[in-house]
Coordinates of C-alpha atoms and ligand atoms in Angstrom, one line a residue:
Chain A
M59 CA 202.5 -34.3 273.6
A60 CA 203.3 -32.9 270.3
D61 CA 206.4 -31.1 269.8
V62 CA 206.8 -27.5 271.5
A63 CA 208.2 -25.3 268.6
I64 CA 208.6 -22.2 270.4
R65 CA 208.2 -21.2 274.0
F66 CA 208.3 -18.2 276.4
K67 CA 208.6 -18.6 279.5
D68 CA 208.4 -15.8 281.4
V69 CA 209.6 -13.2 279.3
D70 CA 210.3 -9.4 279.9
K71 CA 211.8 -7.1 277.4
W72 CA 212.3 -3.4 277.7
F73 CA 213.9 -0.5 275.3
G74 CA 215.8 1.5 277.8
K75 CA 213.5 1.9 280.6
L76 CA 210.2 1.4 278.5
K77 CA 208.8 -2.3 279.5
V78 CA 207.0 -3.4 276.3
L79 CA 206.8 -7.2 277.0
S80 CA 205.8 -8.8 280.4
D81 CA 205.3 -12.0 281.8
I82 CA 205.0 -13.6 278.8
N83 CA 203.9 -17.4 279.1
L84 CA 203.0 -18.7 275.8
A85 CA 203.9 -22.3 273.7
V86 CA 203.5 -22.3 270.1
V87 CA 202.8 -26.6 269.0
A88 CA 204.9 -27.8 265.8
G89 CA 201.9 -27.6 262.8
E90 CA 200.2 -24.8 264.6
V91 CA 199.4 -21.1 263.5
V92 CA 198.7 -18.5 266.0
V93 CA 197.4 -15.0 264.9
V94 CA 198.5 -12.6 267.1
C95 CA 196.4 -9.7 267.5
G96 CA 196.1 -6.0 269.4
P97 CA 196.1 -2.8 269.0
S98 CA 199.3 -0.7 268.0
G99 CA 202.1 -0.6 270.1
S100 CA 200.7 -3.5 272.4
G101 CA 203.9 -5.5 271.8
K102 CA 203.2 -7.9 268.9
S103 CA 206.1 -7.3 266.4
T104 CA 208.6 -7.4 269.3
L105 CA 206.9 -10.5 270.4
I106 CA 208.1 -12.0 267.2
R107 CA 210.8 -10.5 266.7
C108 CA 212.5 -11.9 269.8
V109 CA 211.4 -15.7 268.2
N110 CA 214.3 -14.9 265.6
G111 CA 216.2 -13.3 267.5
L112 CA 216.2 -9.2 265.5
E113 CA 215.5 -8.5 269.4
G114 CA 217.0 -9.5 272.7
I115 CA 214.9 -10.4 276.3
Q116 CA 215.9 -9.2 279.5
G117 CA 214.2 -11.5 281.3
G118 CA 213.0 -15.0 281.0
D119 CA 213.9 -17.2 279.0
L120 CA 212.8 -18.6 274.9
I121 CA 213.0 -21.7 273.4
V122 CA 213.3 -22.2 269.9
L123 CA 213.3 -25.8 268.6
G124 CA 214.6 -27.2 271.5
E125 CA 217.4 -24.6 271.8
S126 CA 217.3 -21.5 274.5
I127 CA 218.2 -18.7 272.5
V128 CA 219.1 -16.4 275.2
R129 CA 222.3 -19.1 276.2
P130 CA 225.7 -17.2 275.9
G131 CA 227.2 -18.6 272.7
V132 CA 224.2 -19.4 270.8
S133 CA 224.5 -19.1 267.3
M134 CA 221.8 -16.1 265.8
S135 CA 222.8 -17.0 262.0
G136 CA 222.4 -20.6 262.2
L137 CA 218.7 -19.8 264.0
R138 CA 217.8 -17.3 261.6
T139 CA 217.7 -20.5 258.8
R140 CA 215.1 -22.4 260.7
V141 CA 212.9 -19.9 261.3
G142 CA 211.9 -17.3 258.4
M143 CA 210.4 -13.8 258.7
V144 CA 207.9 -11.9 256.0
F145 CA 207.6 -8.5 257.0
Q146 CA 205.2 -5.5 256.5
S147 CA 207.3 -3.9 254.0
F148 CA 208.4 -6.6 251.9
N149 CA 212.5 -5.8 252.0
L150 CA 213.0 -7.2 248.9
F151 CA 216.6 -6.2 247.7
P152 CA 216.5 -3.8 245.2
H153 CA 219.1 -4.3 243.3
M154 CA 218.5 -7.9 242.8
T155 CA 216.0 -9.7 240.4
V156 CA 213.5 -11.5 242.3
L157 CA 215.8 -15.4 241.7
Q158 CA 218.9 -13.7 242.7
N159 CA 216.5 -12.3 246.0
I160 CA 215.5 -16.1 246.5
T161 CA 218.1 -17.9 245.7
L162 CA 221.1 -15.0 247.9
A163 CA 220.8 -16.9 251.2
P164 CA 220.8 -20.6 250.2
V165 CA 223.4 -20.6 248.4
R166 CA 225.7 -18.3 250.5
V167 CA 224.5 -19.5 253.8
R168 CA 223.5 -22.7 253.0
G169 CA 226.3 -23.4 250.2
L170 CA 223.9 -24.9 248.2
G171 CA 224.9 -25.0 243.9
A172 CA 223.6 -22.1 242.0
T173 CA 221.7 -25.0 239.6
E174 CA 219.8 -26.2 242.3
A175 CA 218.8 -23.0 244.2
E176 CA 217.4 -21.8 241.1
K177 CA 215.7 -24.9 240.5
T178 CA 213.7 -24.8 244.3
A179 CA 213.8 -21.0 243.6
R180 CA 211.2 -21.4 240.4
A181 CA 209.8 -24.0 242.5
L182 CA 208.9 -21.8 244.9
L183 CA 207.7 -19.3 242.6
E184 CA 205.1 -21.8 241.4
R185 CA 203.6 -22.0 244.6
V186 CA 203.3 -18.6 245.5
R187 CA 202.0 -18.5 242.1
I188 CA 204.5 -15.7 240.2
P189 CA 207.0 -18.0 238.2
D190 CA 207.1 -16.0 234.8
K191 CA 208.4 -12.9 237.1
A192 CA 211.5 -14.5 238.0
D193 CA 214.0 -12.1 236.3
H194 CA 212.0 -8.6 236.9
Y195 CA 213.2 -6.4 239.8
P196 CA 211.3 -5.8 243.0
A197 CA 210.1 -2.5 241.8
N198 CA 208.4 -4.0 238.2
L199 CA 206.5 -5.6 240.9
S200 CA 203.4 -5.3 242.5
G201 CA 203.0 -4.9 246.5
G202 CA 201.4 -8.3 246.6
Q203 CA 203.8 -10.1 244.5
Q204 CA 206.6 -8.5 246.4
Q205 CA 205.1 -10.0 249.4
R206 CA 204.6 -12.9 247.6
V207 CA 208.4 -13.2 246.7
A208 CA 209.1 -12.4 250.1
I209 CA 207.4 -15.7 251.7
A210 CA 209.5 -17.3 248.9
R211 CA 212.1 -16.2 249.5
A212 CA 212.2 -17.1 253.3
L213 CA 210.6 -20.9 252.4
A214 CA 213.8 -20.8 250.7
M215 CA 215.8 -21.5 253.4
Q216 CA 213.2 -24.9 254.2
P217 CA 212.5 -22.8 257.6
K218 CA 210.8 -25.0 260.5
I219 CA 208.6 -21.7 261.8
M220 CA 207.5 -18.9 260.2
L221 CA 206.9 -15.2 261.6
F222 CA 204.9 -13.1 259.7
D223 CA 204.6 -9.2 261.0
E224 CA 201.6 -7.6 259.1
P225 CA 202.1 -9.1 256.0
T226 CA 199.0 -7.3 254.7
S227 CA 199.2 -3.9 255.7
A228 CA 201.2 -2.2 253.6
L229 CA 199.0 -3.7 250.7
D230 CA 195.7 -2.1 248.4
P231 CA 192.7 -4.0 249.3
E232 CA 192.5 -6.4 246.0
M233 CA 196.3 -7.4 247.0
I234 CA 195.5 -8.9 250.1
N235 CA 193.4 -11.9 249.6
E236 CA 196.4 -13.2 246.9
V237 CA 198.6 -13.0 249.9
L238 CA 196.7 -14.1 252.2
D239 CA 196.1 -17.5 250.3
V240 CA 199.8 -18.2 249.7
M241 CA 199.9 -18.3 254.1
T242 CA 196.8 -20.5 253.8
D243 CA 198.6 -23.3 251.8
L244 CA 201.3 -22.8 254.0
A245 CA 199.4 -23.5 257.0
K246 CA 197.7 -26.4 255.4
D247 CA 201.1 -27.9 255.1
G248 CA 201.9 -27.8 258.1
M249 CA 204.2 -25.2 259.0
T250 CA 204.8 -23.8 262.3
M251 CA 203.1 -19.9 262.0
M252 CA 203.4 -16.7 264.2
V253 CA 201.2 -14.3 262.5
V254 CA 200.6 -10.7 263.4
T255 CA 197.5 -9.6 261.5
H256 CA 194.4 -7.8 262.4
E257 CA 192.7 -10.2 258.8
M258 CA 190.1 -11.4 261.4
G259 CA 188.5 -13.6 258.1
F260 CA 191.9 -15.3 258.5
A261 CA 192.3 -15.9 261.9
R262 CA 188.6 -17.7 261.7
R263 CA 189.7 -19.9 259.0
V264 CA 193.3 -20.6 259.6
A265 CA 194.2 -19.9 262.9
H266 CA 194.6 -22.8 265.7
R267 CA 194.8 -20.3 268.4
V268 CA 194.2 -16.3 268.7
V269 CA 196.4 -14.3 271.0
F270 CA 195.5 -11.1 271.9
M271 CA 197.9 -8.6 273.3
D272 CA 197.4 -5.6 275.5
G273 CA 200.7 -3.5 277.0
G274 CA 202.8 -6.0 276.4
R275 CA 200.7 -8.6 277.8
V276 CA 199.1 -11.8 276.4
V277 CA 195.7 -10.9 277.8
E278 CA 193.6 -13.8 275.8
E279 CA 194.8 -16.8 274.0
A280 CA 191.8 -19.5 272.8
T281 CA 190.6 -20.9 269.5
P282 CA 189.2 -18.2 267.4
E283 CA 185.8 -19.8 267.9
A284 CA 186.0 -19.1 271.3
F285 CA 187.7 -15.6 271.1
F286 CA 185.6 -14.4 268.5
A287 CA 182.6 -15.6 270.2
T288 CA 183.4 -14.8 273.9
A289 CA 186.3 -12.6 274.4
R290 CA 186.2 -12.2 277.8
S291 CA 188.3 -9.0 278.6
D292 CA 186.8 -5.4 278.1
R293 CA 190.2 -4.7 276.0
A294 CA 189.2 -7.7 273.8
K295 CA 185.7 -6.9 273.2
E296 CA 186.8 -3.1 272.5
F297 CA 189.7 -4.1 269.8
L298 CA 187.3 -6.8 268.0
S299 CA 184.2 -4.3 267.5
K300 CA 186.8 -1.6 266.0
I301 CA 188.5 -4.2 263.8
L302 CA 184.9 -6.3 262.7
S303 CA 183.2 -2.7 262.2
H304 CA 185.1 -2.1 259.0
Chain B
M70 CA 252.9 44.5 228.2
N71 CA 255.1 42.2 225.5
Y72 CA 254.9 38.8 226.3
Q73 CA 255.5 36.8 223.7
F74 CA 253.6 33.6 223.4
K75 CA 255.8 30.6 222.6
W76 CA 253.6 27.6 222.8
S77 CA 256.1 25.6 220.8
V78 CA 258.1 25.2 224.1
L79 CA 255.2 22.5 225.1
W80 CA 256.8 20.1 222.2
S81 CA 260.1 21.2 221.6
G82 CA 262.9 20.0 223.8
Q83 CA 262.1 18.1 226.9
S84 CA 258.9 19.2 227.3
G85 CA 257.0 17.1 226.0
V86 CA 258.5 14.3 227.8
W87 CA 258.0 16.0 231.1
L88 CA 254.5 16.5 230.6
L89 CA 254.1 13.1 229.8
Q90 CA 256.1 11.7 232.4
G91 CA 253.8 13.8 234.8
L92 CA 250.4 12.5 233.8
I93 CA 251.5 9.1 234.2
T94 CA 252.8 9.7 237.3
T95 CA 249.6 12.0 238.4
V96 CA 247.4 8.8 237.2
E97 CA 249.4 6.2 238.8
I98 CA 249.4 7.8 242.4
S99 CA 246.3 8.5 241.9
A100 CA 244.6 5.0 240.7
L101 CA 246.6 3.6 243.6
A102 CA 245.5 6.5 246.5
W103 CA 242.3 5.6 244.6
V104 CA 242.3 2.0 245.2
L105 CA 243.2 2.6 249.2
A106 CA 240.6 5.7 249.8
A107 CA 237.8 3.2 248.3
A108 CA 238.9 0.3 250.6
L109 CA 239.5 2.5 254.0
G110 CA 236.4 4.5 252.7
I111 CA 233.8 1.5 252.0
L112 CA 235.8 -0.5 255.8
S113 CA 235.6 3.0 257.5
G114 CA 232.0 3.5 256.1
A115 CA 230.5 0.8 257.0
L116 CA 231.6 -0.1 260.6
R117 CA 230.7 3.2 261.6
T118 CA 226.7 2.0 261.5
V119 CA 227.4 -1.3 262.5
P120 CA 225.7 -2.5 265.7
W121 CA 229.0 -2.8 268.1
K122 CA 230.4 0.1 269.7
P123 CA 233.9 -0.2 269.2
A124 CA 233.9 -0.4 266.0
R125 CA 232.0 2.5 265.3
A126 CA 234.3 4.3 267.6
L127 CA 237.8 3.5 265.9
A128 CA 236.1 4.2 262.5
T129 CA 234.8 7.7 263.5
A130 CA 238.3 8.2 265.3
Y131 CA 240.0 7.8 261.9
V132 CA 237.8 9.9 259.9
E133 CA 237.8 12.4 262.4
F134 CA 241.4 12.9 262.8
F135 CA 242.2 13.0 259.0
R136 CA 239.4 15.2 258.1
N137 CA 240.9 17.5 261.1
V138 CA 244.1 17.0 259.9
P139 CA 245.3 19.3 256.4
L140 CA 246.6 16.9 253.3
L141 CA 249.9 19.0 252.9
V142 CA 250.8 18.8 256.7
W143 CA 250.2 14.9 256.4
M144 CA 252.5 14.0 253.5
F145 CA 255.2 15.8 255.3
F146 CA 254.2 13.6 257.9
W147 CA 254.9 10.5 256.2
Y148 CA 257.7 12.1 254.4
F149 CA 259.9 14.3 256.5
G150 CA 258.7 12.9 259.7
V151 CA 258.6 9.6 259.7
P152 CA 261.7 7.9 258.1
P153 CA 264.3 8.9 260.5
L154 CA 262.5 6.9 262.8
L155 CA 263.2 4.1 261.0
P156 CA 266.5 2.1 260.6
R157 CA 269.1 3.9 258.9
A158 CA 269.2 0.7 256.1
V159 CA 265.8 0.8 255.8
Q160 CA 265.7 4.5 255.0
D161 CA 268.7 4.3 252.8
W162 CA 266.3 1.7 250.8
I163 CA 262.7 3.4 250.8
F164 CA 264.6 6.9 249.7
N165 CA 266.4 4.6 247.0
H166 CA 263.0 3.3 246.0
G167 CA 260.6 6.0 245.2
A168 CA 259.6 7.2 248.9
E169 CA 258.0 10.4 248.0
F170 CA 256.0 8.8 246.0
W171 CA 254.9 5.8 248.1
A172 CA 254.3 8.7 251.0
G173 CA 252.6 10.6 249.1
M174 CA 250.4 8.0 247.5
F175 CA 249.7 6.5 251.2
A176 CA 248.8 10.0 252.4
L177 CA 246.8 10.9 249.5
G178 CA 244.6 8.0 249.9
V179 CA 244.3 8.0 254.2
Y180 CA 243.3 11.3 253.9
H181 CA 240.7 10.9 250.9
G182 CA 239.5 7.3 252.5
A183 CA 238.2 9.2 255.7
R184 CA 236.5 11.9 253.2
M185 CA 235.1 8.9 251.3
S186 CA 233.7 7.3 254.5
E187 CA 231.8 10.1 254.9
V188 CA 230.3 9.8 251.7
I189 CA 229.2 5.9 252.1
R190 CA 227.6 6.0 255.5
S191 CA 225.5 8.9 253.8
G192 CA 224.5 6.3 251.4
I193 CA 224.4 3.2 253.8
Q194 CA 221.8 5.5 256.1
A195 CA 219.7 6.0 253.3
I196 CA 218.6 2.4 253.9
P197 CA 215.9 1.1 255.4
R198 CA 217.1 -0.4 258.9
T199 CA 214.7 -3.1 257.4
Q200 CA 216.9 -4.1 254.6
F201 CA 220.1 -5.0 257.2
E202 CA 217.1 -7.4 259.5
A203 CA 215.7 -8.6 256.3
S204 CA 219.2 -9.8 255.4
V205 CA 220.0 -11.3 258.7
A206 CA 216.6 -12.6 259.3
M207 CA 217.4 -15.2 256.7
G208 CA 220.8 -16.3 258.2
L209 CA 223.4 -14.0 256.8
T210 CA 225.8 -13.3 259.1
T211 CA 226.2 -9.1 259.5
F212 CA 229.4 -9.2 257.9
Q213 CA 227.5 -11.4 254.9
A214 CA 224.3 -8.5 254.8
Y215 CA 226.9 -5.8 253.9
R216 CA 229.1 -7.2 252.0
L217 CA 226.3 -8.8 249.8
V218 CA 223.2 -6.4 250.6
I219 CA 224.2 -3.3 252.1
V220 CA 227.5 -2.4 251.0
P221 CA 226.1 -3.0 247.1
I222 CA 223.0 -0.9 247.4
A223 CA 224.8 2.3 249.2
L224 CA 227.9 2.3 246.4
R225 CA 225.0 2.5 243.5
L226 CA 223.3 5.3 245.8
I227 CA 226.6 7.5 246.2
V228 CA 228.2 7.2 242.6
P229 CA 227.1 11.1 242.1
P230 CA 229.1 12.3 245.5
A231 CA 231.7 9.6 245.3
T232 CA 232.5 11.3 241.7
S233 CA 232.9 14.4 243.1
E234 CA 235.1 13.0 246.0
S235 CA 237.3 10.8 243.5
L236 CA 238.1 14.4 241.0
N237 CA 239.4 15.9 244.5
L238 CA 241.9 13.2 245.3
L239 CA 243.3 13.5 241.6
K240 CA 243.3 17.3 242.3
N241 CA 244.5 16.9 245.4
S242 CA 247.8 14.5 243.7
S243 CA 249.1 17.7 243.1
V244 CA 249.8 18.4 246.6
A245 CA 252.6 15.5 246.6
L246 CA 254.6 18.1 244.3
T247 CA 255.8 19.4 247.6
I248 CA 257.2 16.4 248.8
S249 CA 258.8 16.5 245.1
V250 CA 256.9 13.5 243.3
A251 CA 257.3 14.2 239.8
E252 CA 253.9 14.3 238.9
L253 CA 251.8 16.5 236.8
T254 CA 252.0 20.0 238.2
F255 CA 255.9 19.3 239.6
Q256 CA 257.2 19.0 235.7
T257 CA 254.9 22.2 234.8
R258 CA 256.8 24.0 237.2
Q259 CA 260.0 22.6 235.2
I260 CA 259.2 23.4 232.1
E261 CA 258.2 27.0 233.6
T262 CA 261.7 26.9 235.1
Y263 CA 263.7 26.0 232.1
T264 CA 261.5 27.8 229.6
A265 CA 260.5 31.0 231.3
K266 CA 256.8 30.7 230.1
A267 CA 254.6 30.5 232.4
I268 CA 251.2 30.4 230.8
E269 CA 252.2 28.3 228.1
A270 CA 253.4 25.2 230.6
L271 CA 250.2 26.1 233.4
T272 CA 247.8 26.1 229.9
A273 CA 249.4 22.8 229.4
G274 CA 248.5 21.3 233.0
T275 CA 245.5 22.7 232.9
V276 CA 244.3 21.5 230.4
I277 CA 245.6 18.0 231.1
Y278 CA 243.3 18.1 234.6
L279 CA 241.1 19.4 232.8
V280 CA 240.7 16.4 230.0
L281 CA 241.2 14.2 232.8
C282 CA 238.6 15.2 235.0
V283 CA 235.7 15.4 232.5
G284 CA 237.0 12.1 230.9
I285 CA 236.4 10.5 234.5
A286 CA 232.8 12.1 235.4
A287 CA 231.8 10.7 231.9
I288 CA 232.8 6.9 232.7
M289 CA 231.2 7.4 236.2
A290 CA 228.3 9.1 234.2
R291 CA 228.0 5.6 232.4
V292 CA 228.8 3.4 235.6
E293 CA 226.1 5.3 237.4
R294 CA 223.3 4.1 234.6
R295 CA 225.0 0.8 234.5
F296 CA 224.3 -0.3 238.3
A297 CA 221.1 2.6 238.6
I298 CA 219.1 0.6 241.3
P299 CA 215.7 -0.2 239.3
G300 CA 212.8 1.8 240.2
L301 CA 214.6 4.6 241.9
I302 CA 213.8 8.2 240.6
A303 CA 216.8 8.6 237.6
R304 CA 218.9 11.6 238.2
G305 CA 220.2 13.8 235.3
G306 CA 223.3 13.1 233.1
Ligands
ADP236 N1 213.4 0.1 268.3 C1 212.2 0.6 269.4 N2 213.1 1.3 270.6 C2 212.6 1.3 271.9 N3 211.0 1.5 271.4 C3 210.4 0.7 270.5 C4 211.2 0.3 269.5 N4 210.3 -1.1 268.9 C5 209.1 -0.6 269.3 N5 209.2 0.1 270.6 C6 208.2 0.2 271.5 O1 207.5 -1.0 271.7 C7 206.6 -0.8 272.2 C8 205.6 -2.2 271.5 O2 206.0 -2.1 270.2 P1 205.6 -3.2 269.0 O3 205.9 -4.3 269.2 O4 206.3 -2.5 267.6 O5 204.1 -3.2 268.8 P2 202.9 -3.6 267.6 O6 203.5 -4.5 266.9 O7 202.4 -4.0 268.9 O8 202.3 -2.4 267.1 C9 205.9 0.3 271.3 O9 205.7 1.2 272.7 C10 207.0 0.9 270.7 O10 207.2 2.4 270.8
MG237 MG1 204.1 -3.9 265.3

């Protein structure tokens, strides 16, 4: 059996009295791309935010890269150097140039020298196809460019897993593909990815598995072909008809 | 009314030297207190926003205490209240080493630190929470996230209100005359006493404060432009 990168075991999560994740059992194998979809408020963001400890869990166990992250004394910042995250709202640091954004964590957390970090950063900017923007500030980039910088910034830590929380939802339609293309490259290179997205074309082409959530539960889990052809639950059918109709 | 203006009192006799000494003392006490206030303000302002309750409670207690005690009372507290609690030898030593200056500086810095804290907290709270999340998501510790991302952004946002607060500090340094720190206001009073020329002496003091404040405001405006965050709406200068 291939290496399991992420394993949710009976995970429960509450926000105060509100239960937002119920009984989640899910394993993501190394190198696998899992697309998470479902209606708004179904717990998709919360699910992937648990993986890098941005949210804690109240029940069950969550094992990331062989380590339980609910064990007392586990190093969150250590975990997060191995798990990269890309947010819907890009979240580049506005007072730093693109290059500074990308080199910050490698220098401060991994202790890389400035020259080496810069070299890596420039290579990553090539990879996300904006090598000429190194000295720009985020405010002077388009949304699509900012999101690609955010991806480069996460990759600079050489993570084993990448989490994406609706990375294209804040983008104008004409910029969506430039970001999806970068993510597709990343998937082809064998990165383990959990991607919350409504881009069903991406799911069809790139995902190994689609997870459909509703009301804090994983309702369906299937290959993209199976999911799109024969979604079983009514909720998933309804969701798909809405998503695919525009 | 037959008041005789005699502006020459300002440069004859001791007056010029007194004014200069007063100016130097005012600048010294304000600059040191400002450093203390900035350090305390950044520290407590940041602590008031961290995800750890005891730290928030401590910082809040500090701010609420000092915002609600008059500066004058606080200066008296350090100058008249605290030294008698100390051993005789220590008392003698500090009174021989400018106790009033240090008591005044400390009171001023701690008091304005509490006010600076509110300014910095409001700056931090203007930053979307996701900036903090993005920082820690790439492996920075909470401390690093604050030091490298959150506080640097907040400081850029708060230059205008921090400038006002700094000017307040400078002006409030005059309260230290009540514990006989020989700062600018103290010296103008002294000139007035010796020459009986109140208008002239107070005018000199007023003009010097004005020049200091306008100068500081001009410097801060340059700092603001130099460190402005690209993409934010430019403010008037
Ligand atoms: N910080 C929070 N505090 C309280 N409730 C939250 C918080 N974040 C999310 N929720 C709630 O948890 C549920 C799941 O949210 P989320 O994971 O963001 O859903 P999705 O990403 O699928 O839209 C929603 O009901 C949402 O209102
Ligand atoms: Mg969401």
